[in-house]
Amino acid sequence: MKTAMMAFLFVASTASAHVAPLENFKHKPILADLSDLRALNIPVMAKDEAVGVGYAVVTPEMQQKIQARAHQVGKCGGFEDLSSEVNFTNDFAGMLKSLAEIKAKNDQYFAAPFRAQAVTKNPEIESAMNEVSEENLKATVTWLSSYPNRYNRSSTPNVHVEEMKKRLEAMLASSKVPYEVSLISHGSTPQKSVRVRLTGSTKPNEIVVLGGHLDSINQSWSGKSDAPGADDNASGSANLVEVLRIVSQKAQPQRSVEFFWYAGEESGLLGSAEIAKSYKQEKKDVVAVLQLDMTLYPGSGEFVVGNMTDFTSSWLRDYFKAMNEAYIHGRIIDDQCGYGCSDHASWHRQGYATLMPFEARMNADNPFIHSSRDVINNDSNFKHSAMYSKIGVVFAMDLANSDARQPY
Ligand code: BES
Ligand code: ZN
């Protein structure tokens, strides 16, 4: 990998016998919004006009400029860093091609004359959904945000991960659904991901995935290095625990349902990138992927959902709207991250259908994330957050007991 990087960056220079560590390079290979790259006069090395994504290798100054521009329009990072071992590829043209292929499939879906998804209300799902407890969510967010940080590069990256596993095992002990709790080790980070698998009855090889990242990060210059990450992303992590608590007490689903608490998202989607890649290599039939990342701050109003339309599936977004009409009754507003802003992008890149309902419009998200101030405060709204657990319960129970899948 590192040798490939050398060859790629210094394609015109003579081959060097000495290969420096990747970290020594100040240039970064990135994917970013084509419009941002153009506006900043950054040379684009490969691009896809239709997807609106460009590939560039940028200096730290250029990175800052992209970030500054992204912040102006309410985006967070502004670009996707491809320099980590997992994300790095010298086949950037191939990468853009697969993004374009997914877009073509999404377009094909949109062009179909009849694309309405019907979700019929099932009383069992509705009553399960109403079991979501705000108190439980608050207790889990309080617990997770009490660690100094959950950073994947800290000296103890797995303390909270191991405790999460223990708590999930204790919670599942009374479940009649066959289950498996595991820690997943990674090559790109010493931090582990947690997975719970509820095995399906009649179609165990068809998998419905629900996930969110368990790690946190402090990127502020305030001098305080705590990363409580209450919203980003103790909230989504807690939503998933609550969904699991409820779904694991119901009848065994027909399809398997897998829950993930990913490692190292904040350092470049590390855990999910490895997991999605290995699922693809093993040809696992993942039917749908839900990503919950930040659900506690109702920046666009209570029960307003920002529905990310990039790195997600047009079919699942329609399905989500039908689920919302039958069960949730939130106000869904389509929006974009503009880059692979969370773990759903890892699955999307492997060709799986993903959905990312977010706490607000992108430009109205929690201003305190990635700082020591991302704690439970007066703006934290557990009623709003509970809606995302309800979305999770409906997503798991409806999709795991149906034959629905992306129609291509
Ligand atoms: N939860 C954020 C993503 C996010 C932030 C979405 C604000 C919408 C609004 C996530 O944890 C994150 O910080 N992602 C990184 C990108 C990642 C590839 C390192 C980011 O946005 O900088
Ligand atoms: Zn974050």
Tab-separated table of N, CA, C and O and ligand atoms in Angstrom, residues 74-81 213 217 219 232-233 265-269 293-294 308 337 339-342 356 358-359 361-362 365-366 369-370, ligand 1:
chain	number	residue	atom	x	y	z
A	74	GLY	N	-22.122	24.904	5.913
A	74	GLY	CA	-22.698	24.024	6.925
A	74	GLY	C	-22.274	22.568	6.833
A	74	GLY	O	-22.827	21.704	7.481
A	75	LYS	N	-21.244	22.282	6.010
A	75	LYS	CA	-20.739	20.918	5.981
A	75	LYS	C	-19.696	20.774	7.080
A	75	LYS	O	-19.124	21.751	7.532
A	76	CYS	N	-19.405	19.556	7.461
A	76	CYS	CA	-18.495	19.397	8.600
A	76	CYS	C	-17.056	19.303	8.129
A	76	CYS	O	-16.274	20.231	8.239
A	77	GLY	N	-16.657	18.189	7.554
A	77	GLY	CA	-15.261	17.991	7.168
A	77	GLY	C	-14.942	18.587	5.807
A	77	GLY	O	-13.902	19.179	5.590
A	78	GLY	N	-15.882	18.423	4.891
A	78	GLY	CA	-15.702	18.991	3.570
A	78	GLY	C	-15.066	18.057	2.562
A	78	GLY	O	-15.178	18.282	1.368
A	79	PHE	N	-14.379	17.039	3.044
A	79	PHE	CA	-13.806	16.076	2.098
A	79	PHE	C	-13.613	14.744	2.782
A	79	PHE	O	-13.665	14.643	4.006
A	80	GLU	N	-13.379	13.755	1.950
A	80	GLU	CA	-13.140	12.427	2.493
A	80	GLU	C	-11.676	12.079	2.312
A	80	GLU	O	-11.159	12.090	1.203
A	81	ASP	N	-11.021	11.807	3.406
A	81	ASP	CA	-9.597	11.508	3.418
A	81	ASP	C	-9.378	10.054	2.989
A	81	ASP	O	-9.889	9.137	3.622
A	213	HIS	N	-21.426	4.781	15.054
A	213	HIS	CA	-20.061	4.685	15.593
A	213	HIS	C	-20.041	4.955	17.089
A	213	HIS	O	-20.740	5.826	17.586
A	217	ILE	N	-14.205	12.028	19.271
A	217	ILE	CA	-12.948	12.731	18.972
A	217	ILE	C	-13.048	14.172	19.478
A	217	ILE	O	-14.138	14.744	19.545
A	219	GLN	N	-11.512	17.740	18.340
A	219	GLN	CA	-10.739	18.423	17.289
A	219	GLN	C	-10.656	19.914	17.544
A	219	GLN	O	-10.327	20.676	16.645
A	232	ASP	N	-22.504	13.087	19.300
A	232	ASP	CA	-21.682	12.445	18.248
A	232	ASP	C	-20.728	11.425	18.884
A	232	ASP	O	-19.607	11.754	19.186
A	233	ASN	N	-21.070	10.170	19.068
A	233	ASN	CA	-22.328	9.586	18.717
A	233	ASN	C	-22.794	8.611	19.805
A	233	ASN	O	-23.068	7.454	19.534
A	265	GLU	N	-14.584	5.616	13.536
A	265	GLU	CA	-15.268	6.387	12.473
A	265	GLU	C	-14.643	7.757	12.324
A	265	GLU	O	-14.427	8.268	11.212
A	266	GLU	N	-14.348	8.388	13.470
A	266	GLU	CA	-13.859	9.773	13.476
A	266	GLU	C	-12.457	9.889	12.859
A	266	GLU	O	-12.008	10.979	12.555
A	267	SER	N	-11.778	8.774	12.704
A	267	SER	CA	-10.452	8.814	12.083
A	267	SER	C	-10.497	8.368	10.636
A	267	SER	O	-9.464	8.052	10.038
A	268	GLY	N	-11.686	8.317	10.051
A	268	GLY	CA	-11.793	7.968	8.625
A	268	GLY	C	-12.617	6.712	8.360
A	268	GLY	O	-12.243	5.924	7.491
A	269	LEU	N	-13.709	6.539	9.074
A	269	LEU	CA	-14.632	5.410	8.849
A	269	LEU	C	-13.905	4.066	8.938
A	269	LEU	O	-14.230	3.120	8.198
A	293	ASP	N	-26.151	8.338	13.328
A	293	ASP	CA	-25.008	9.129	13.780
A	293	ASP	C	-25.512	10.547	14.063
A	293	ASP	O	-25.724	11.320	13.125
A	294	MET	N	-25.703	10.864	15.370
A	294	MET	CA	-26.199	12.151	15.864
A	294	MET	C	-27.734	12.243	15.764
A	294	MET	O	-28.276	12.440	14.671
A	308	MET	N	-30.223	12.129	4.388
A	308	MET	CA	-29.083	12.321	3.482
A	308	MET	C	-29.299	11.580	2.163
A	308	MET	O	-29.563	10.379	2.152
A	337	CYS	N	-24.788	15.396	2.836
A	337	CYS	CA	-23.548	15.648	3.574
A	337	CYS	C	-22.534	16.308	2.635
A	337	CYS	O	-21.761	17.146	3.037
A	339	TYR	N	-20.143	14.635	1.238
A	339	TYR	CA	-18.963	13.755	1.250
A	339	TYR	C	-19.341	12.560	2.118
A	339	TYR	O	-20.403	12.567	2.759
A	340	GLY	N	-18.502	11.560	2.168
A	340	GLY	CA	-18.809	10.362	2.957
A	340	GLY	C	-18.676	10.661	4.432
A	340	GLY	O	-17.657	10.387	5.036
A	341	CYS	N	-19.739	11.231	5.024
A	341	CYS	CA	-19.599	11.817	6.360
A	341	CYS	C	-19.779	10.816	7.487
A	341	CYS	O	-19.563	11.169	8.643
A	342	SER	N	-20.174	9.591	7.177
A	342	SER	CA	-20.318	8.614	8.263
A	342	SER	C	-20.251	7.190	7.688
A	342	SER	O	-20.043	7.010	6.484
A	356	MET	N	-29.495	7.176	5.831
A	356	MET	CA	-28.959	7.921	6.962
A	356	MET	C	-29.887	9.065	7.384
A	356	MET	O	-29.784	10.191	6.920
A	358	PHE	N	-30.763	11.872	9.824
A	358	PHE	CA	-29.888	12.685	10.676
A	358	PHE	C	-30.722	13.613	11.566
A	358	PHE	O	-31.869	13.936	11.237
A	359	GLU	N	-30.134	14.109	12.639
A	359	GLU	CA	-30.876	14.876	13.661
A	359	GLU	C	-31.535	16.166	13.136
A	359	GLU	O	-32.468	16.676	13.753
A	361	ARG	N	-31.291	19.322	9.510
A	361	ARG	CA	-30.628	19.645	8.247
A	361	ARG	C	-29.145	19.720	8.568
A	361	ARG	O	-28.758	20.093	9.671
A	362	MET	N	-28.335	19.431	7.573
A	362	MET	CA	-26.883	19.439	7.736
A	362	MET	C	-26.372	20.763	8.337
A	362	MET	O	-25.492	20.787	9.189
A	365	ASP	N	-26.861	21.394	12.433
A	365	ASP	CA	-26.460	20.338	13.364
A	365	ASP	C	-25.847	20.925	14.631
A	365	ASP	O	-25.623	22.139	14.725
A	366	ASN	N	-25.583	20.087	15.572
A	366	ASN	CA	-25.023	20.476	16.872
A	366	ASN	C	-23.668	21.182	16.709
A	366	ASN	O	-22.720	20.593	16.201
A	369	ILE	N	-20.151	19.492	18.481
A	369	ILE	CA	-19.548	18.179	18.259
A	369	ILE	C	-18.035	18.314	18.105
A	369	ILE	O	-17.524	19.371	17.760
A	370	HIS	N	-17.336	17.243	18.399
A	370	HIS	CA	-15.870	17.163	18.316
A	370	HIS	C	-15.199	18.098	19.330
A	370	HIS	O	-14.048	18.490	19.119
B	1	BES	N1	-21.338	12.668	12.889
B	1	BES	C1	-20.288	13.171	12.062
B	1	BES	C2	-20.773	13.516	10.660
B	1	BES	C3	-21.669	14.717	10.542
B	1	BES	C4	-21.359	15.888	11.187
B	1	BES	C5	-22.763	14.658	9.732
B	1	BES	C6	-22.186	16.997	11.047
B	1	BES	C7	-23.583	15.749	9.567
B	1	BES	C8	-23.285	16.928	10.239
B	1	BES	C9	-19.178	12.143	11.949
B	1	BES	O1	-18.887	11.542	13.178
B	1	BES	C10	-17.921	12.854	11.498
B	1	BES	O2	-17.420	13.649	12.223
B	1	BES	N2	-17.460	12.536	10.270
B	1	BES	C11	-16.269	13.147	9.739
B	1	BES	C12	-15.875	12.464	8.444
B	1	BES	C13	-15.111	11.182	8.612
B	1	BES	C14	-14.812	10.572	7.256
B	1	BES	C15	-13.838	11.360	9.417
B	1	BES	C16	-16.510	14.610	9.379
B	1	BES	O3	-17.641	14.961	9.043
B	1	BES	O4	-15.561	15.374	9.431
